[in-house]
Amino acid sequence: MAQILKVAMPKGRIYNKAAELFRMAGLPIPPDGEASRKLVIELPEAGMEFILAKPVDVPTYVEYGVADIGIVGKDVLLEENRDVYELLDLGIARCRMSIIGLPDWQPGIQQRVATKYPNVASRYFREQGQQVEVVKLNGSIELAPLIGLADRIVDMVETGQTLRDNGLIEMTSIFEITSRLVANRVSYRMKNVEIQLLCDRLQAVIGQPQVHTGS
Ligand SMILES: Nc1ncnc2c1ncn2[C@@H]1O[C@H](COP(=O)(O)OP(=O)(O)OP(=O)(O)O)[C@@H](O)[C@H]1O
Ligand SMILES: O=P(O)(O)OC[C@H]1O[C@H](OP(=O)(O)OP(=O)(O)O)[C@H](O)[C@@H]1O
């Protein structure tokens, strides 16, 4: 008998794009939840349960096995470093992680970088052999160089509109970001038939080869 597949879906900007993919793949998807505050949506007739999560928490739910699979940005995967299988690049919510600063930025003796991604930023500057102080912020990161909290920021760029509107420039792009389908390691074995079927259907609409790596 088919087992219920628990899917952690990120609320916010990925949701509608992921929902569109699911619909195109003929997979069930709950409505976007604007009319309701319900966080666990069961679709027993489809053998699925959806957990509507804060994006940054999706890898945690999947690692702990309270969700079998989840959808999450590569940025969050690299920052959180959770023990999950990365199954598929969904190709949605495409943007890039970049180093950003004011046009007249000069390397000083004490450099400070603000970011929502302290692990990603620390790793990058360590690999570059640059000593910087990393300050964690939770949003509106572009404020930091404008008001003198930091010299530079590490943040996402999609259209570049936020940078332009604030007189900032993109100095270096560190990596490309898209949303990924991830799976719990045990679920991947125990619910392999269900997960494989879902992957095959998604793959048919995104036309990407399947990947299978730990993280
Ligand atoms: N400007 C952007 N363009 C495209 N994709 C983006 C952009 N900003 C973020 N993303 C992707 O969407 C994911 C979720 O972003 P979203 O803003 O919904 O979450 P969040 O910042 O964690 O939200 P919140 O903290 O408000 O709940 C990010 O992890 C990233 O992969
Ligand atoms: O290049 P753009 O198209 O302008 O997109 C980039 C912006 O989008 C994200 O912010 P978000 O909207 O998630 O707000 P936040 O700063 O509060 O996290 C990101 O942190 C940038 O600020």
PDB file of C-alpha atoms in Angstrom, residues 36-173:
ATOM      1  CA  SER A  36      -6.311  30.217   5.928  1.00  0.00           C
ATOM      2  CA  ARG A  37      -3.661  30.021   8.652  1.00  0.00           C
ATOM      3  CA  LYS A  38      -3.630  26.232   8.500  1.00  0.00           C
ATOM      4  CA  LEU A  39      -0.043  24.906   8.537  1.00  0.00           C
ATOM      5  CA  VAL A  40      -0.576  21.181   7.998  1.00  0.00           C
ATOM      6  CA  ILE A  41      -2.749  20.280   5.054  1.00  0.00           C
ATOM      7  CA  GLU A  42      -3.646  16.638   4.548  1.00  0.00           C
ATOM      8  CA  LEU A  43      -4.614  15.321   1.143  1.00  0.00           C
ATOM      9  CA  PRO A  44      -5.189  11.640   2.063  1.00  0.00           C
ATOM     10  CA  GLU A  45      -6.805  10.753  -1.263  1.00  0.00           C
ATOM     11  CA  ALA A  46      -3.545  11.859  -2.969  1.00  0.00           C
ATOM     12  CA  GLY A  47      -1.352  10.147  -0.345  1.00  0.00           C
ATOM     13  CA  MET A  48       0.256  13.450   0.596  1.00  0.00           C
ATOM     14  CA  GLU A  49       0.542  15.857   3.496  1.00  0.00           C
ATOM     15  CA  PHE A  50       1.862  19.394   3.123  1.00  0.00           C
ATOM     16  CA  ILE A  51       3.680  21.242   5.907  1.00  0.00           C
ATOM     17  CA  LEU A  52       3.795  24.996   5.262  1.00  0.00           C
ATOM     18  CA  ALA A  53       7.106  26.087   6.742  1.00  0.00           C
ATOM     19  CA  LYS A  54       9.355  29.106   7.060  1.00  0.00           C
ATOM     20  CA  PRO A  55      11.873  28.615   4.208  1.00  0.00           C
ATOM     21  CA  VAL A  56      14.960  28.498   6.436  1.00  0.00           C
ATOM     22  CA  ASP A  57      13.422  25.706   8.542  1.00  0.00           C
ATOM     23  CA  VAL A  58      12.690  23.300   5.665  1.00  0.00           C
ATOM     24  CA  PRO A  59      16.078  21.431   5.848  1.00  0.00           C
ATOM     25  CA  THR A  60      15.624  21.012   9.613  1.00  0.00           C
ATOM     26  CA  TYR A  61      12.207  19.376   9.213  1.00  0.00           C
ATOM     27  CA  VAL A  62      13.589  17.116   6.498  1.00  0.00           C
ATOM     28  CA  GLU A  63      16.740  16.134   8.421  1.00  0.00           C
ATOM     29  CA  TYR A  64      14.658  15.203  11.485  1.00  0.00           C
ATOM     30  CA  GLY A  65      12.265  13.199   9.297  1.00  0.00           C
ATOM     31  CA  VAL A  66       9.081  15.072  10.250  1.00  0.00           C
ATOM     32  CA  ALA A  67       8.922  15.825   6.523  1.00  0.00           C
ATOM     33  CA  ASP A  68      10.020  13.179   3.998  1.00  0.00           C
ATOM     34  CA  ILE A  69      10.848  15.714   1.336  1.00  0.00           C
ATOM     35  CA  GLY A  70      11.055  19.495   1.076  1.00  0.00           C
ATOM     36  CA  ILE A  71      11.620  22.377  -1.280  1.00  0.00           C
ATOM     37  CA  VAL A  72      14.337  24.852  -0.372  1.00  0.00           C
ATOM     38  CA  GLY A  73      16.748  27.374  -1.922  1.00  0.00           C
ATOM     39  CA  LYS A  74      20.389  26.364  -2.447  1.00  0.00           C
ATOM     40  CA  ASP A  75      21.308  29.420  -0.334  1.00  0.00           C
ATOM     41  CA  VAL A  76      19.515  27.936   2.675  1.00  0.00           C
ATOM     42  CA  LEU A  77      20.996  24.474   2.048  1.00  0.00           C
ATOM     43  CA  LEU A  78      24.529  25.876   2.029  1.00  0.00           C
ATOM     44  CA  GLU A  79      23.893  28.009   5.099  1.00  0.00           C
ATOM     45  CA  GLU A  80      22.120  25.376   7.207  1.00  0.00           C
ATOM     46  CA  ASN A  81      24.316  22.434   6.141  1.00  0.00           C
ATOM     47  CA  ARG A  82      21.729  19.847   7.200  1.00  0.00           C
ATOM     48  CA  ASP A  83      22.117  16.129   6.544  1.00  0.00           C
ATOM     49  CA  VAL A  84      19.623  15.673   3.680  1.00  0.00           C
ATOM     50  CA  TYR A  85      19.718  14.268   0.151  1.00  0.00           C
ATOM     51  CA  GLU A  86      19.510  16.828  -2.616  1.00  0.00           C
ATOM     52  CA  LEU A  87      17.453  15.102  -5.303  1.00  0.00           C
ATOM     53  CA  LEU A  88      16.499  17.628  -7.927  1.00  0.00           C
ATOM     54  CA  ASP A  89      17.296  21.135  -9.099  1.00  0.00           C
ATOM     55  CA  LEU A  90      13.835  22.598  -9.690  1.00  0.00           C
ATOM     56  CA  GLY A  91      15.240  25.602 -11.546  1.00  0.00           C
ATOM     57  CA  ILE A  92      12.826  28.026  -9.842  1.00  0.00           C
ATOM     58  CA  ALA A  93      13.432  31.168  -7.705  1.00  0.00           C
ATOM     59  CA  ARG A  94      16.678  31.744  -9.590  1.00  0.00           C
ATOM     60  CA  CYS A  95      19.026  34.371  -8.212  1.00  0.00           C
ATOM     61  CA  ARG A  96      22.665  34.605  -7.085  1.00  0.00           C
ATOM     62  CA  MET A  97      24.618  35.152  -3.894  1.00  0.00           C
ATOM     63  CA  SER A  98      26.899  38.149  -4.236  1.00  0.00           C
ATOM     64  CA  ILE A  99      29.258  40.474  -2.450  1.00  0.00           C
ATOM     65  CA  ILE A 100      27.878  43.988  -2.564  1.00  0.00           C
ATOM     66  CA  GLY A 101      29.181  47.373  -1.501  1.00  0.00           C
ATOM     67  CA  LEU A 102      29.276  51.081  -2.132  1.00  0.00           C
ATOM     68  CA  PRO A 103      31.005  52.110  -5.402  1.00  0.00           C
ATOM     69  CA  ASP A 104      33.885  53.780  -3.508  1.00  0.00           C
ATOM     70  CA  TRP A 105      34.640  50.755  -1.299  1.00  0.00           C
ATOM     71  CA  GLN A 106      38.340  50.313  -0.431  1.00  0.00           C
ATOM     72  CA  PRO A 107      39.724  47.397   1.599  1.00  0.00           C
ATOM     73  CA  GLY A 108      40.416  48.691   5.116  1.00  0.00           C
ATOM     74  CA  ILE A 109      42.347  47.120   7.987  1.00  0.00           C
ATOM     75  CA  GLN A 110      39.170  46.103   9.801  1.00  0.00           C
ATOM     76  CA  GLN A 111      36.542  44.829   7.426  1.00  0.00           C
ATOM     77  CA  ARG A 112      32.976  44.108   8.444  1.00  0.00           C
ATOM     78  CA  VAL A 113      30.433  42.208   6.349  1.00  0.00           C
ATOM     79  CA  ALA A 114      26.711  42.039   7.124  1.00  0.00           C
ATOM     80  CA  THR A 115      24.572  39.140   5.930  1.00  0.00           C
ATOM     81  CA  LYS A 116      21.635  36.837   6.545  1.00  0.00           C
ATOM     82  CA  TYR A 117      24.053  33.988   5.697  1.00  0.00           C
ATOM     83  CA  PRO A 118      26.912  34.066   8.258  1.00  0.00           C
ATOM     84  CA  ASN A 119      28.130  30.516   7.539  1.00  0.00           C
ATOM     85  CA  VAL A 120      28.207  31.055   3.774  1.00  0.00           C
ATOM     86  CA  ALA A 121      29.964  34.412   4.168  1.00  0.00           C
ATOM     87  CA  SER A 122      32.526  33.209   6.734  1.00  0.00           C
ATOM     88  CA  ARG A 123      33.381  30.181   4.586  1.00  0.00           C
ATOM     89  CA  TYR A 124      33.801  32.318   1.481  1.00  0.00           C
ATOM     90  CA  PHE A 125      36.108  34.901   3.069  1.00  0.00           C
ATOM     91  CA  ARG A 126      38.107  32.193   4.868  1.00  0.00           C
ATOM     92  CA  GLU A 127      38.669  30.429   1.543  1.00  0.00           C
ATOM     93  CA  GLN A 128      39.757  33.746   0.029  1.00  0.00           C
ATOM     94  CA  GLY A 129      42.223  34.228   2.894  1.00  0.00           C
ATOM     95  CA  GLN A 130      40.483  37.467   3.899  1.00  0.00           C
ATOM     96  CA  GLN A 131      39.959  38.309   7.544  1.00  0.00           C
ATOM     97  CA  VAL A 132      36.559  39.893   8.034  1.00  0.00           C
ATOM     98  CA  GLU A 133      34.102  40.294  10.873  1.00  0.00           C
ATOM     99  CA  VAL A 134      30.725  38.845   9.900  1.00  0.00           C
ATOM    100  CA  VAL A 135      27.590  40.430  11.393  1.00  0.00           C
ATOM    101  CA  LYS A 136      24.307  38.543  11.130  1.00  0.00           C
ATOM    102  CA  LEU A 137      21.186  40.495  10.142  1.00  0.00           C
ATOM    103  CA  ASN A 138      17.716  39.158   9.380  1.00  0.00           C
ATOM    104  CA  GLY A 139      16.573  41.272   6.446  1.00  0.00           C
ATOM    105  CA  SER A 140      16.929  44.575   4.581  1.00  0.00           C
ATOM    106  CA  ILE A 141      20.655  43.742   4.418  1.00  0.00           C
ATOM    107  CA  GLU A 142      21.290  46.584   1.944  1.00  0.00           C
ATOM    108  CA  LEU A 143      20.829  49.020   4.830  1.00  0.00           C
ATOM    109  CA  ALA A 144      24.124  47.959   6.437  1.00  0.00           C
ATOM    110  CA  PRO A 145      26.620  49.736   4.117  1.00  0.00           C
ATOM    111  CA  LEU A 146      24.289  52.726   3.737  1.00  0.00           C
ATOM    112  CA  ILE A 147      24.199  53.493   7.441  1.00  0.00           C
ATOM    113  CA  GLY A 148      27.758  52.421   8.265  1.00  0.00           C
ATOM    114  CA  LEU A 149      27.190  49.103  10.021  1.00  0.00           C
ATOM    115  CA  ALA A 150      29.329  47.202   7.507  1.00  0.00           C
ATOM    116  CA  ASP A 151      31.674  47.855   4.588  1.00  0.00           C
ATOM    117  CA  ARG A 152      30.118  45.203   2.412  1.00  0.00           C
ATOM    118  CA  ILE A 153      27.242  42.723   2.464  1.00  0.00           C
ATOM    119  CA  VAL A 154      26.727  39.181   1.238  1.00  0.00           C
ATOM    120  CA  ASP A 155      23.200  38.910  -0.128  1.00  0.00           C
ATOM    121  CA  MET A 156      21.028  37.700  -2.968  1.00  0.00           C
ATOM    122  CA  VAL A 157      20.634  39.531  -6.240  1.00  0.00           C
ATOM    123  CA  GLU A 158      17.869  38.749  -8.691  1.00  0.00           C
ATOM    124  CA  THR A 159      16.996  41.754 -10.866  1.00  0.00           C
ATOM    125  CA  GLY A 160      19.496  44.120  -9.211  1.00  0.00           C
ATOM    126  CA  GLN A 161      16.692  46.572  -8.465  1.00  0.00           C
ATOM    127  CA  THR A 162      17.371  46.695  -4.716  1.00  0.00           C
ATOM    128  CA  LEU A 163      21.048  47.483  -5.359  1.00  0.00           C
ATOM    129  CA  ARG A 164      20.306  50.203  -7.907  1.00  0.00           C
ATOM    130  CA  ASP A 165      17.679  51.831  -5.705  1.00  0.00           C
ATOM    131  CA  ASN A 166      20.234  52.074  -2.903  1.00  0.00           C
ATOM    132  CA  GLY A 167      23.300  53.144  -4.897  1.00  0.00           C
ATOM    133  CA  LEU A 168      25.148  49.857  -4.293  1.00  0.00           C
ATOM    134  CA  ILE A 169      27.159  47.733  -6.702  1.00  0.00           C
ATOM    135  CA  GLU A 170      27.613  44.002  -7.120  1.00  0.00           C
ATOM    136  CA  MET A 171      31.329  43.310  -6.708  1.00  0.00           C
ATOM    137  CA  THR A 172      31.521  39.525  -7.037  1.00  0.00           C
ATOM    138  CA  SER A 173      28.969  36.812  -7.653  1.00  0.00           C
TER     139      SER A 173
END
